[in-house]
mmCIF file of C-alpha atoms in Angstrom:
data_model
loop_
_atom_site.group_PDB
_atom_site.id
_atom_site.type_symbol
_atom_site.label_atom_id
_atom_site.label_comp_id
_atom_site.label_asym_id
_atom_site.label_seq_id
_atom_site.Cartn_x
_atom_site.Cartn_y
_atom_site.Cartn_z
ATOM 1 C CA MET I 1 9.487 2.089 -3.544
ATOM 2 C CA ARG I 2 11.070 0.115 -6.220
ATOM 3 C CA ARG I 3 12.944 -2.470 -5.851
ATOM 4 C CA SER I 4 16.111 -1.435 -6.902
ATOM 5 C CA GLU I 5 15.185 1.785 -4.520
ATOM 6 C CA VAL I 6 14.616 -0.382 -1.383
ATOM 7 C CA VAL I 7 17.981 -2.527 -1.586
ATOM 8 C CA GLY I 8 20.068 1.072 -2.110
ATOM 9 C CA ILE I 9 18.638 2.905 1.192
ATOM 10 C CA GLN I 10 21.400 4.614 2.768
ATOM 11 C CA ARG I 11 21.359 4.713 6.487
ATOM 12 C CA GLU I 12 21.766 8.320 6.494
ATOM 13 C CA HIS I 13 18.802 9.113 4.403
ATOM 14 C CA LEU I 14 16.910 7.148 6.526
ATOM 15 C CA ASP I 15 14.683 9.722 8.971
ATOM 16 C CA LEU I 16 13.046 7.354 11.652
ATOM 17 C CA MET I 17 12.240 10.031 13.862
ATOM 18 C CA HIS I 18 10.202 11.583 11.255
ATOM 19 C CA GLY I 19 9.190 8.617 9.562
ATOM 20 C CA VAL I 20 10.862 9.183 6.287
ATOM 21 C CA VAL I 21 13.326 7.733 3.696
ATOM 22 C CA HIS I 22 15.212 9.842 1.460
ATOM 23 C CA LEU I 23 15.645 8.595 -2.317
ATOM 24 C CA PRO I 24 18.503 10.799 -3.756
ATOM 25 C CA HIS I 25 19.012 8.269 -6.672
ATOM 26 C CA THR I 26 15.493 7.116 -8.599
ATOM 27 C CA LYS I 27 14.617 5.889 -11.538
ATOM 28 C CA ASN I 28 13.085 9.007 -13.068
ATOM 29 C CA GLY I 29 15.885 10.885 -12.033
ATOM 30 C CA ARG I 30 14.315 13.018 -9.249
ATOM 31 C CA ALA I 31 14.876 13.026 -5.693
ATOM 32 C CA ARG I 32 11.764 12.088 -3.258
ATOM 33 C CA ASP I 33 11.312 11.338 -0.118
ATOM 34 C CA VAL I 34 8.827 8.286 0.944
ATOM 35 C CA PRO I 35 6.961 8.438 4.389
ATOM 36 C CA LEU I 36 7.187 4.992 6.046
ATOM 37 C CA THR I 37 4.030 3.618 7.577
ATOM 38 C CA PRO I 38 4.292 2.621 11.219
ATOM 39 C CA ARG I 39 5.126 -1.137 11.054
ATOM 40 C CA ALA I 40 7.886 -0.164 8.232
ATOM 41 C CA ARG I 41 9.292 2.465 10.353
ATOM 42 C CA GLU I 42 9.466 -0.060 13.240
ATOM 43 C CA ALA I 43 11.239 -2.779 11.311
ATOM 44 C CA LEU I 44 13.593 -0.546 9.802
ATOM 45 C CA ARG I 45 14.213 0.838 13.335
ATOM 46 C CA ARG I 46 15.332 -3.015 14.617
ATOM 47 C CA TRP I 47 17.374 -3.944 11.532
ATOM 48 C CA VAL I 48 19.183 -0.690 11.753
ATOM 49 C CA THR I 49 19.884 -0.625 15.984
ATOM 50 C CA GLY I 50 23.714 -1.606 16.447
ATOM 51 C CA LYS I 51 24.931 -1.007 12.497
ATOM 52 C CA PRO I 52 26.967 1.763 11.185
ATOM 53 C CA MET I 53 25.112 4.918 10.761
ATOM 54 C CA ARG I 54 26.443 5.605 7.240
ATOM 55 C CA GLY I 55 26.208 3.162 4.404
ATOM 56 C CA ARG I 56 23.530 0.980 2.665
ATOM 57 C CA ILE I 57 21.053 -0.411 5.245
ATOM 58 C CA PHE I 58 20.996 -3.911 3.226
ATOM 59 C CA THR I 59 23.798 -5.549 1.394
ATOM 60 C CA MET I 60 21.872 -7.486 -0.592
ATOM 61 C CA GLN I 61 21.381 -6.871 -4.870
ATOM 62 C CA PRO I 62 18.087 -5.896 -6.423
ATOM 63 C CA GLY I 63 18.204 -9.678 -7.811
ATOM 64 C CA SER I 64 18.318 -11.242 -4.669
ATOM 65 C CA VAL I 65 15.863 -9.574 -3.456
ATOM 66 C CA THR I 66 13.692 -11.083 -6.647
ATOM 67 C CA ARG I 67 15.102 -14.717 -5.831
ATOM 68 C CA ALA I 68 14.142 -14.182 -2.631
ATOM 69 C CA PHE I 69 10.589 -13.181 -3.642
ATOM 70 C CA ILE I 70 10.469 -16.128 -5.696
ATOM 71 C CA ARG I 71 11.468 -18.640 -3.298
ATOM 72 C CA ALA I 72 8.569 -17.060 -0.696
ATOM 73 C CA ARG I 73 6.323 -17.301 -3.354
ATOM 74 C CA ARG I 74 6.539 -20.994 -3.929
ATOM 75 C CA ARG I 75 6.410 -21.487 -0.275
ATOM 76 C CA ALA I 76 3.129 -19.568 -0.739
ATOM 77 C CA ARG I 77 2.042 -21.650 -3.074
ATOM 78 C CA LEU I 78 2.889 -25.326 -1.339
ATOM 79 C CA ARG I 79 1.254 -23.782 2.528
ATOM 80 C CA TYR I 80 -2.169 -23.055 -0.345
ATOM 81 C CA GLU I 81 -2.217 -25.991 -1.403
ATOM 82 C CA GLY I 82 -1.768 -27.848 1.825
ATOM 83 C CA ILE I 83 -5.288 -25.749 2.905
ATOM 84 C CA CYS I 84 -6.913 -26.437 0.377
ATOM 85 C CA ARG I 85 -5.817 -30.218 0.707
ATOM 86 C CA GLN I 86 -7.033 -30.175 4.714
ATOM 87 C CA HIS I 87 -9.980 -28.390 3.848
ATOM 88 C CA GLY I 88 -11.046 -30.869 0.902
ATOM 89 C CA ARG I 89 -10.719 -28.161 -1.967
ATOM 90 C CA ARG I 90 -9.120 -27.930 -5.167
ATOM 91 C CA PRO I 91 -6.472 -25.203 -5.451
ATOM 92 C CA ASN I 92 -6.722 -22.116 -7.976
ATOM 93 C CA ALA I 93 -4.295 -23.022 -10.749
ATOM 94 C CA ALA I 94 -3.459 -19.527 -10.764
ATOM 95 C CA TYR I 95 -2.880 -18.763 -6.920
ATOM 96 C CA PHE I 96 0.365 -17.198 -6.558
ATOM 97 C CA ARG I 97 1.809 -18.828 -9.952
ATOM 98 C CA ASP I 98 2.603 -15.225 -11.735
ATOM 99 C CA LEU I 99 2.913 -13.172 -8.703
ATOM 100 C CA ARG I 100 6.119 -10.528 -9.530
ATOM 101 C CA PHE I 101 7.722 -8.645 -6.760
ATOM 102 C CA HIS I 102 6.708 -5.994 -8.670
ATOM 103 C CA ASP I 103 3.060 -6.577 -8.425
ATOM 104 C CA LEU I 104 3.270 -5.274 -4.795
ATOM 105 C CA ARG I 105 4.119 -1.756 -5.990
ATOM 106 C CA HIS I 106 0.443 -1.988 -7.798
ATOM 107 C CA GLU I 107 -1.024 -3.414 -4.706
ATOM 108 C CA GLY I 108 0.857 -0.454 -2.691
ATOM 109 C CA THR I 109 -0.341 2.013 -4.443
ATOM 110 C CA SER I 110 -4.187 1.148 -4.292
ATOM 111 C CA GLN I 111 -3.517 1.055 -0.846
ATOM 112 C CA LEU I 112 -1.955 3.985 -0.517
ATOM 113 C CA ALA I 113 -4.430 5.678 -2.436
ATOM 114 C CA THR I 114 -6.662 5.654 0.339
ATOM 115 C CA VAL I 115 -4.905 7.971 2.156
ATOM 116 C CA PHE I 116 -3.346 10.559 -0.310
ATOM 117 C CA GLN I 117 -4.620 13.237 -2.610
ATOM 118 C CA ILE I 118 -3.648 11.950 -6.402
ATOM 119 C CA HIS I 119 -0.685 14.531 -6.781
ATOM 120 C CA GLU I 120 0.664 13.284 -3.443
ATOM 121 C CA LEU I 121 0.459 9.784 -4.301
ATOM 122 C CA ALA I 122 2.469 10.573 -7.483
ATOM 123 C CA LYS I 123 5.013 12.104 -5.400
ATOM 124 C CA VAL I 124 5.213 9.375 -2.775
ATOM 125 C CA ASN I 125 5.172 6.820 -5.660
ATOM 126 C CA GLY I 126 8.017 8.391 -7.655
ATOM 127 C CA ASN I 127 5.864 8.812 -10.828
ATOM 128 C CA VAL I 128 6.387 12.073 -12.662
ATOM 129 C CA ASP I 129 2.973 12.506 -13.882
ATOM 130 C CA THR I 130 -0.197 11.154 -13.202
ATOM 131 C CA ARG I 131 -0.814 9.468 -16.011
ATOM 132 C CA MET I 132 2.263 7.139 -15.278
ATOM 133 C CA LEU I 133 0.747 6.793 -11.557
ATOM 134 C CA LEU I 134 -2.552 5.272 -13.303
ATOM 135 C CA ARG I 135 -0.441 2.572 -14.341
ATOM 136 C CA TYR I 136 -0.723 1.612 -10.456
ATOM 137 C CA TYR I 137 -3.418 2.948 -8.916
ATOM 138 C CA HIS I 138 -6.491 0.575 -9.051
ATOM 139 C CA PRO I 139 -9.057 1.577 -6.949
ATOM 140 C CA HIS I 140 -12.159 -0.594 -6.202
ATOM 141 C CA GLY I 141 -15.231 0.751 -6.437
ATOM 142 C CA ARG I 142 -16.475 -0.455 -2.759
ATOM 143 C CA GLU I 143 -13.410 1.319 -1.706
ATOM 144 C CA LEU I 144 -14.345 4.356 -3.396
ATOM 145 C CA ALA I 145 -17.716 4.066 -2.388
ATOM 146 C CA GLN I 146 -16.676 4.031 1.164
ATOM 147 C CA LYS I 147 -14.357 7.002 1.099
ATOM 148 C CA LEU I 148 -17.075 9.078 -0.927
ATOM 149 C CA ALA I 149 -19.204 7.944 2.664
ATOM 150 C CA ARG I 150 -16.813 9.234 4.789
ATOM 151 C CA SER I 151 -15.931 12.301 2.969
ATOM 152 C CA PRO I 152 -17.382 15.852 3.796
ATOM 153 C CA LEU I 153 -20.060 15.242 1.096
ATOM 154 C CA GLY I 154 -20.938 11.986 2.113
ATOM 155 C CA ARG I 155 -21.419 12.800 5.936
ATOM 156 C CA LYS I 156 -23.371 15.969 4.419
ATOM 157 C CA GLN I 157 -25.624 14.285 2.637
ATOM 158 C CA LEU I 158 -26.185 11.278 5.438
ATOM 159 C CA GLU I 159 -26.971 14.090 7.843
ATOM 160 C CA GLU I 160 -29.685 15.342 5.726
ATOM 161 C CA MET I 161 -30.956 11.868 5.102
ATOM 162 C CA ARG I 162 -31.507 11.446 8.383
ATOM 163 C CA ARG I 163 -33.017 15.036 8.586
ATOM 164 C CA GLU I 164 -35.778 13.970 6.039
ATOM 165 C CA ARG I 165 -36.320 10.689 7.569
ATOM 166 C CA GLU I 166 -37.078 12.445 10.782
ATOM 167 C CA ILE I 167 -39.250 14.725 9.318
ATOM 168 C CA GLU I 168 -41.079 11.684 7.314
ATOM 169 C CA LEU I 169 -41.576 9.758 10.943
ATOM 170 C CA GLU I 170 -42.775 12.990 12.566
ATOM 171 C CA ALA I 171 -45.555 13.107 9.761
ATOM 172 C CA MET I 172 -46.807 9.861 10.425
ATOM 173 C CA PRO I 173 -49.979 9.292 11.688
ATOM 174 C CA MET I 174 -49.722 7.544 15.121
ATOM 175 C CA ALA I 175 -51.211 4.416 15.236
ATOM 176 C CA ALA I 176 -54.401 4.055 17.725
#
């Protein structure tokens, strides 16, 4: 979700029973439903408990999110440098330096790509078409290989290879 979408969540659009938040106002002008991960669902459940059933669930503005993220990034960098010192290592100069809140959208999109089909991912992400989605989706070859191996095609080929290996072993002469 975009920063403005997160801070604009209305309580009446949050369906914790079904794990969905409805976003009637988005950047591209098209309303969408966003599925919540179990962790996000639980965090939101705790956050809204005892709060009004209508209105924004967060009182901050998008700029406040950015400032809080910058503070968190600085604290993370200091902690990283401290850990490096403890282990006698030189910190990577770029680590945590240029990370922006929006970068989390890229990471989240790549993680969700392991779950959703490309057209589903575009809808969840709020992309009008898959071309825009490709700006955010950065698959790793290793993850794609694992996904392929777990797919029906991958499982079929692994089973064929197992059977071929059994036939090869049966055809081998026994050692005396």
